[in-house]
Amino acid sequence: MPLIRISLRTGTAPAFRTALVEGIYAALRETFTVPEGDLFAVVHEHETANFHYGPNYLDIHRGDGLVIIQINCNATRTTAQKRSLYTAVARNLGREPGVKPADVFVNLVEVAPENWSFGDGQMQYGPPGP
């Protein structure tokens, strides 16, 4: 059920981008109990002129390797699960493809379960229809 959007500067290799998706997905499976095969992710690359950030916001020293991750998910997780997710994502991306923890920015967008259609024009997670 999560929808992963990853934004970063242009110039990375396909293997780097694949490792981002795999690391985030593994963190979601570990902390949010996302089932096998529930993977929907897009990677957006941006030219320098179209990728802006505060390099020292909250006294976190970010660089040009910043990866902005937005995850849309059901509003069913606890604060502890969210903290675990952030830690797992930073850990995984630090291992492979080697993103500095300061360059891992994660934003969760929580929605009600009925706000998803995975295909066939159906509401797979919502209440039963009339």
Coordinates of N, CA, C and O in Angstrom, one line a residue:
M1 N 0.8 -1.2 0.0 CA 0.0 0.0 0.0 C 0.8 1.3 0.0 O 0.3 2.3 -0.4
P2 N 2.1 1.3 0.4 CA 2.8 2.5 0.3 C 3.1 2.9 -1.2 O 3.3 2.0 -2.0
L3 N 3.1 4.2 -1.4 CA 3.5 4.7 -2.7 C 4.8 5.5 -2.4 O 4.7 6.5 -1.6
I4 N 5.9 5.1 -2.9 CA 7.2 5.8 -2.6 C 7.5 6.7 -3.8 O 7.6 6.3 -4.9
R5 N 7.9 8.0 -3.4 CA 8.4 8.9 -4.4 C 9.8 9.4 -3.9 O 9.9 9.8 -2.8
I6 N 10.7 9.2 -4.8 CA 12.1 9.6 -4.5 C 12.5 10.7 -5.4 O 12.4 10.5 -6.6
S7 N 13.1 11.7 -4.8 CA 13.6 12.8 -5.6 C 15.1 13.1 -5.3 O 15.5 13.0 -4.1
L8 N 15.9 13.3 -6.3 CA 17.3 13.5 -6.2 C 17.8 14.2 -7.4 O 17.1 14.3 -8.4
R9 N 19.1 14.7 -7.3 CA 19.7 15.4 -8.4 C 20.0 14.3 -9.5 O 20.3 13.2 -9.2
T10 N 20.0 14.8 -10.7 CA 20.4 14.0 -11.8 C 21.9 13.6 -11.7 O 22.7 14.2 -11.0
G11 N 22.2 12.5 -12.4 CA 23.6 12.1 -12.4 C 24.0 10.8 -11.7 O 25.1 10.4 -11.7
T12 N 23.0 10.1 -11.1 CA 23.3 8.9 -10.5 C 23.1 7.7 -11.4 O 22.3 7.8 -12.4
A13 N 23.7 6.6 -11.2 CA 23.6 5.4 -12.0 C 22.3 4.7 -11.7 O 21.8 4.8 -10.6
P14 N 21.8 4.0 -12.7 CA 20.6 3.2 -12.5 C 20.7 2.3 -11.3 O 19.8 2.1 -10.5
A15 N 21.9 1.7 -11.0 CA 22.1 0.8 -9.9 C 21.9 1.6 -8.5 O 21.4 1.0 -7.6
F16 N 22.3 2.8 -8.5 CA 22.2 3.6 -7.3 C 20.7 3.9 -7.1 O 20.2 3.7 -5.9
R17 N 19.9 4.2 -8.1 CA 18.5 4.5 -7.9 C 17.7 3.2 -7.5 O 16.8 3.2 -6.7
T18 N 18.1 2.1 -8.1 CA 17.5 0.8 -7.7 C 17.8 0.5 -6.3 O 16.9 0.0 -5.5
A19 N 19.0 0.7 -5.8 CA 19.4 0.5 -4.4 C 18.5 1.4 -3.5 O 18.2 0.9 -2.4
L20 N 18.2 2.6 -3.9 CA 17.4 3.5 -3.1 C 16.0 2.8 -2.9 O 15.5 2.7 -1.8
V21 N 15.4 2.4 -4.0 CA 14.1 1.8 -3.9 C 14.1 0.5 -3.1 O 13.3 0.3 -2.2
E22 N 15.1 -0.3 -3.3 CA 15.2 -1.6 -2.5 C 15.4 -1.3 -1.0 O 14.8 -2.0 -0.2
G23 N 16.2 -0.3 -0.7 CA 16.5 0.0 0.7 C 15.3 0.5 1.4 O 15.0 0.2 2.6
I24 N 14.5 1.4 0.8 CA 13.3 1.9 1.3 C 12.3 0.8 1.5 O 11.6 0.7 2.5
Y25 N 12.1 0.0 0.5 CA 11.1 -1.1 0.5 C 11.4 -2.0 1.6 O 10.6 -2.5 2.4
A26 N 12.7 -2.4 1.8 CA 13.1 -3.3 2.9 C 12.8 -2.7 4.2 O 12.3 -3.4 5.2
A27 N 13.0 -1.4 4.4 CA 12.7 -0.7 5.6 C 11.2 -0.7 5.9 O 10.7 -0.9 7.0
L28 N 10.4 -0.5 4.9 CA 8.9 -0.6 5.0 C 8.5 -2.0 5.4 O 7.6 -2.2 6.2
R29 N 9.1 -3.0 4.8 CA 8.7 -4.4 5.1 C 9.1 -4.7 6.6 O 8.3 -5.3 7.3
E30 N 10.2 -4.2 7.0 CA 10.7 -4.4 8.4 C 9.8 -3.7 9.4 O 9.5 -4.3 10.5
T31 N 9.5 -2.4 9.2 CA 8.9 -1.6 10.3 C 7.4 -1.4 10.1 O 6.7 -1.2 11.1
F32 N 6.9 -1.5 8.9 CA 5.4 -1.3 8.7 C 4.7 -2.6 8.3 O 3.6 -2.6 7.9
T33 N 5.5 -3.7 8.3 CA 4.9 -5.0 7.9 C 4.3 -4.9 6.5 O 3.2 -5.5 6.3
V34 N 4.9 -4.3 5.6 CA 4.4 -4.3 4.2 C 4.6 -5.6 3.6 O 5.7 -6.2 3.7
P35 N 3.6 -6.2 2.9 CA 3.7 -7.5 2.4 C 4.6 -7.6 1.1 O 4.8 -6.6 0.4
E36 N 5.1 -8.8 0.9 CA 5.9 -9.1 -0.3 C 5.1 -8.7 -1.5 O 3.9 -9.0 -1.6
G37 N 5.8 -8.0 -2.4 CA 5.1 -7.6 -3.7 C 4.4 -6.3 -3.7 O 4.0 -5.8 -4.7
D38 N 4.2 -5.7 -2.5 CA 3.5 -4.5 -2.4 C 4.5 -3.4 -2.5 O 4.9 -2.7 -1.6
L39 N 5.0 -3.2 -3.8 CA 6.0 -2.2 -4.1 C 5.5 -1.3 -5.3 O 5.2 -1.8 -6.4
F40 N 5.4 -0.1 -5.0 CA 5.0 1.0 -6.0 C 5.9 2.1 -5.7 O 5.8 2.8 -4.7
A41 N 6.9 2.4 -6.6 CA 7.9 3.5 -6.4 C 8.2 4.2 -7.7 O 8.2 3.5 -8.8
V42 N 8.4 5.5 -7.6 CA 8.9 6.2 -8.7 C 10.1 7.1 -8.3 O 10.1 7.5 -7.1
V43 N 11.0 7.2 -9.2 CA 12.2 8.0 -8.9 C 12.2 9.2 -9.9 O 12.0 9.0 -11.1
H44 N 12.4 10.4 -9.3 CA 12.4 11.6 -10.0 C 13.8 12.3 -9.9 O 14.2 12.5 -8.8
E45 N 14.4 12.5 -11.0 CA 15.7 13.2 -11.1 C 15.5 14.6 -11.5 O 14.7 14.9 -12.3
H46 N 16.3 15.5 -10.8 CA 16.1 16.9 -11.0 C 17.4 17.6 -11.4 O 18.4 17.3 -10.7
E47 N 17.4 18.5 -12.3 CA 18.6 19.3 -12.6 C 18.9 20.2 -11.4 O 17.9 20.5 -10.6
T48 N 20.1 20.6 -11.2 CA 20.5 21.5 -10.0 C 19.5 22.7 -9.9 O 19.1 23.0 -8.8
A49 N 19.2 23.3 -11.0 CA 18.3 24.5 -10.9 C 16.9 24.2 -10.4 O 16.1 25.1 -10.1
N50 N 16.5 22.9 -10.4 CA 15.2 22.5 -10.0 C 15.2 21.7 -8.7 O 14.2 21.0 -8.4
F51 N 16.3 21.7 -7.9 CA 16.4 20.9 -6.7 C 17.0 21.8 -5.6 O 18.2 22.1 -5.6
H52 N 16.1 22.3 -4.7 CA 16.5 23.3 -3.7 C 16.3 22.7 -2.3 O 15.3 22.0 -2.1
Y53 N 17.1 23.1 -1.4 CA 17.0 22.6 0.0 C 17.8 23.5 0.9 O 18.7 24.2 0.5
G54 N 17.4 23.4 2.2 CA 18.2 24.2 3.2 C 19.3 23.3 3.7 O 19.1 22.3 4.3
P55 N 20.6 23.7 3.3 CA 21.7 22.8 3.6 C 22.0 22.6 5.1 O 22.7 21.6 5.4
N56 N 21.5 23.5 6.0 CA 21.8 23.3 7.4 C 20.5 23.4 8.3 O 20.7 23.7 9.5
Y57 N 19.4 23.2 7.7 CA 18.1 23.3 8.5 C 18.1 22.4 9.6 O 18.5 21.2 9.5
L58 N 17.8 22.8 10.8 CA 17.8 22.0 12.1 C 19.2 21.5 12.4 O 19.3 20.5 13.1
D59 N 20.2 22.3 11.9 CA 21.6 21.9 12.2 C 22.0 20.6 11.7 O 22.8 19.9 12.3
I60 N 21.3 20.1 10.6 CA 21.7 18.9 9.9 C 22.4 19.4 8.6 O 21.8 20.1 7.9
H61 N 23.6 18.9 8.4 CA 24.4 19.4 7.3 C 24.2 18.5 6.1 O 24.9 17.5 5.9
R62 N 23.3 18.9 5.2 CA 23.0 18.2 4.0 C 23.9 18.6 2.8 O 24.4 19.8 2.8
G63 N 24.1 17.8 1.8 CA 24.9 18.1 0.7 C 24.1 17.8 -0.6 O 22.9 17.5 -0.6
D64 N 24.9 17.8 -1.7 CA 24.3 17.6 -3.0 C 23.8 16.2 -3.2 O 23.1 15.9 -4.2
G65 N 24.1 15.3 -2.3 CA 23.7 13.9 -2.3 C 22.3 13.7 -1.7 O 21.9 12.6 -1.5
L66 N 21.6 14.8 -1.3 CA 20.3 14.7 -0.7 C 19.3 13.9 -1.5 O 19.2 14.0 -2.7
V67 N 18.7 13.0 -0.7 CA 17.6 12.2 -1.3 C 16.3 12.5 -0.6 O 16.3 12.3 0.7
I68 N 15.3 13.0 -1.3 CA 14.0 13.3 -0.6 C 13.1 12.2 -0.9 O 12.8 11.9 -2.1
I69 N 12.5 11.6 0.1 CA 11.7 10.5 0.0 C 10.3 10.8 0.6 O 10.2 11.2 1.7
Q70 N 9.3 10.6 -0.2 CA 7.9 10.9 0.3 C 7.2 9.5 0.2 O 7.2 8.9 -0.9
I71 N 6.6 9.1 1.3 CA 5.9 7.8 1.3 C 4.4 8.1 1.6 O 4.1 8.6 2.7
N72 N 3.5 7.8 0.7 CA 2.1 7.8 1.0 C 1.7 6.4 1.6 O 2.0 5.4 1.0
C73 N 1.0 6.5 2.7 CA 0.6 5.2 3.3 C -0.7 5.4 4.1 O -1.1 6.5 4.4
N74 N -1.2 4.3 4.6 CA -2.4 4.3 5.4 C -2.1 4.9 6.8 O -1.0 4.7 7.3
A75 N -3.0 5.7 7.3 CA -2.8 6.3 8.6 C -3.1 5.4 9.7 O -4.1 5.5 10.5
T76 N -2.3 4.3 9.8 CA -2.5 3.3 10.8 C -1.3 3.0 11.7 O -1.3 2.1 12.5
R77 N -0.2 3.7 11.5 CA 1.1 3.3 12.2 C 1.2 4.2 13.4 O 0.8 5.3 13.5
T78 N 1.9 3.6 14.4 CA 2.2 4.3 15.6 C 3.4 5.2 15.4 O 4.2 5.1 14.5
T79 N 3.6 6.2 16.4 CA 4.8 7.0 16.4 C 6.1 6.2 16.5 O 7.1 6.5 15.8
A80 N 6.0 5.1 17.3 CA 7.2 4.3 17.4 C 7.5 3.6 16.0 O 8.7 3.5 15.7
Q81 N 6.5 3.1 15.3 CA 6.8 2.5 14.0 C 7.4 3.5 13.0 O 8.3 3.2 12.3
K82 N 6.9 4.8 13.1 CA 7.4 5.8 12.2 C 8.9 6.1 12.5 O 9.7 6.2 11.6
R83 N 9.2 6.2 13.8 CA 10.6 6.4 14.2 C 11.5 5.3 13.7 O 12.6 5.5 13.2
S84 N 11.0 4.1 13.9 CA 11.7 2.9 13.4 C 11.9 2.9 11.9 O 13.0 2.5 11.4
L85 N 10.9 3.4 11.1 CA 11.0 3.5 9.7 C 12.1 4.4 9.3 O 13.0 4.1 8.5
Y86 N 12.1 5.6 9.9 CA 13.1 6.6 9.6 C 14.5 6.1 9.8 O 15.4 6.3 9.0
T87 N 14.7 5.4 11.0 CA 16.0 4.8 11.3 C 16.4 3.8 10.3 O 17.6 3.7 9.8
A88 N 15.5 2.9 10.0 CA 15.8 1.8 9.0 C 16.1 2.3 7.6 O 17.0 1.8 7.0
V89 N 15.4 3.3 7.2 CA 15.6 3.9 5.8 C 17.1 4.5 5.8 O 17.8 4.2 4.9
A90 N 17.4 5.3 6.8 CA 18.7 5.9 6.8 C 19.8 4.8 6.9 O 20.8 4.9 6.2
R91 N 19.6 3.8 7.8 CA 20.6 2.7 7.9 C 20.7 2.0 6.6 O 21.9 1.8 6.1
N92 N 19.6 1.6 5.9 CA 19.7 0.8 4.7 C 20.3 1.6 3.6 O 21.2 1.1 2.8
L93 N 20.0 2.9 3.4 CA 20.6 3.7 2.4 C 22.0 4.0 2.6 O 22.8 4.3 1.7
G94 N 22.4 4.1 3.9 CA 23.8 4.3 4.2 C 24.6 3.1 3.8 O 25.8 3.2 3.3
R95 N 24.1 1.9 4.0 CA 24.8 0.7 3.6 C 24.9 0.6 2.0 O 25.9 0.3 1.5
E96 N 23.8 0.8 1.4 CA 23.7 0.6 -0.1 C 22.6 1.5 -0.5 O 21.4 1.4 -0.1
P97 N 22.9 2.5 -1.3 CA 24.0 2.8 -2.1 C 25.1 3.8 -1.5 O 25.9 4.3 -2.2
G98 N 25.0 4.0 -0.2 CA 26.0 4.8 0.5 C 25.6 6.3 0.7 O 26.5 7.2 0.6
V99 N 24.3 6.5 1.0 CA 23.9 7.9 1.2 C 24.2 8.2 2.7 O 23.9 7.4 3.6
K100 N 24.7 9.4 2.9 CA 25.0 9.9 4.2 C 23.7 10.1 5.0 O 22.7 10.5 4.4
P101 N 23.6 9.7 6.2 CA 22.4 9.8 7.0 C 21.8 11.2 7.0 O 20.6 11.4 6.9
A102 N 22.6 12.3 7.0 CA 22.1 13.6 6.9 C 21.5 14.0 5.6 O 20.7 14.9 5.5
D103 N 21.7 13.2 4.5 CA 21.2 13.4 3.2 C 19.9 12.5 3.0 O 19.5 12.4 1.8
V104 N 19.4 11.9 4.0 CA 18.1 11.1 3.9 C 17.0 11.9 4.5 O 16.9 12.1 5.7
F105 N 16.1 12.4 3.7 CA 15.0 13.2 4.1 C 13.7 12.4 3.8 O 13.5 12.0 2.7
V106 N 12.9 12.1 4.9 CA 11.7 11.3 4.7 C 10.5 12.1 5.1 O 10.5 12.7 6.2
N107 N 9.4 12.0 4.3 CA 8.2 12.6 4.6 C 7.1 11.6 4.4 O 7.0 11.0 3.4
L108 N 6.3 11.4 5.5 CA 5.1 10.5 5.4 C 3.9 11.3 5.1 O 3.6 12.3 5.7
V109 N 3.1 10.8 4.2 CA 1.8 11.4 3.9 C 0.8 10.3 4.2 O 0.7 9.3 3.5
E110 N 0.0 10.5 5.3 CA -0.9 9.4 5.7 C -2.3 9.7 5.2 O -2.8 10.9 5.2
V111 N -2.9 8.7 4.7 CA -4.3 8.8 4.1 C -5.2 7.7 4.7 O -4.7 6.7 5.2
A112 N -6.5 7.9 4.6 CA -7.4 6.9 5.0 C -7.4 5.7 4.0 O -7.1 5.9 2.8
P113 N -7.6 4.5 4.5 CA -7.5 3.3 3.6 C -8.4 3.4 2.4 O -8.0 2.9 1.3
E114 N -9.5 4.1 2.4 CA -10.4 4.1 1.3 C -9.9 5.1 0.2 O -10.5 5.2 -0.9
N115 N -8.7 5.7 0.4 CA -8.2 6.6 -0.6 C -7.2 5.9 -1.6 O -6.4 6.6 -2.3
W116 N -7.3 4.6 -1.7 CA -6.5 3.9 -2.7 C -7.3 3.1 -3.6 O -8.4 2.5 -3.2
S117 N -6.9 3.0 -4.9 CA -7.4 2.0 -5.8 C -6.2 1.5 -6.5 O -5.4 2.2 -7.2
F118 N -5.9 0.2 -6.4 CA -4.8 -0.5 -6.9 C -5.0 -1.0 -8.3 O -4.2 -1.6 -8.9
G119 N -6.2 -0.7 -8.9 CA -6.5 -1.2 -10.2 C -8.0 -1.7 -10.3 O -8.7 -1.8 -9.3
D120 N -8.4 -1.9 -11.5 CA -9.8 -2.4 -11.8 C -10.9 -1.5 -11.3 O -12.0 -1.9 -11.2
G121 N -10.5 -0.3 -11.0 CA -11.6 0.7 -10.6 C -12.2 0.3 -9.2 O -13.3 0.7 -8.9
Q122 N -11.4 -0.4 -8.4 CA -12.0 -0.9 -7.1 C -11.3 -0.2 -6.0 O -10.2 0.3 -6.1
M123 N -12.0 -0.1 -4.8 CA -11.5 0.4 -3.6 C -11.1 -0.9 -2.7 O -11.9 -1.4 -2.0
Q124 N -9.8 -1.3 -2.9 CA -9.4 -2.5 -2.2 C -9.4 -2.5 -0.7 O -9.7 -3.5 -0.1
Y125 N -9.1 -1.4 -0.1 CA -9.0 -1.3 1.4 C -10.1 -0.5 2.1 O -10.1 -0.4 3.3
G126 N -11.1 -0.1 1.4 CA -12.1 0.7 2.0 C -13.3 -0.1 2.5 O -13.2 -1.4 2.4
P127 N -14.2 0.5 3.1 CA -15.4 -0.2 3.6 C -16.2 -0.8 2.4 O -16.1 -0.3 1.3
P128 N -16.9 -1.9 2.6 CA -17.7 -2.5 1.6 C -18.7 -1.5 1.0 O -19.2 -0.7 1.7
G129 N -18.9 -1.7 -0.3 CA -19.8 -0.8 -1.0 C -21.3 -1.2 -0.8 O -21.5 -2.3 -0.2
P130 N -22.1 -0.3 -1.3 CA -23.6 -0.6 -1.1 C -24.0 -1.9 -1.9 O -23.5 -2.3 -2.8

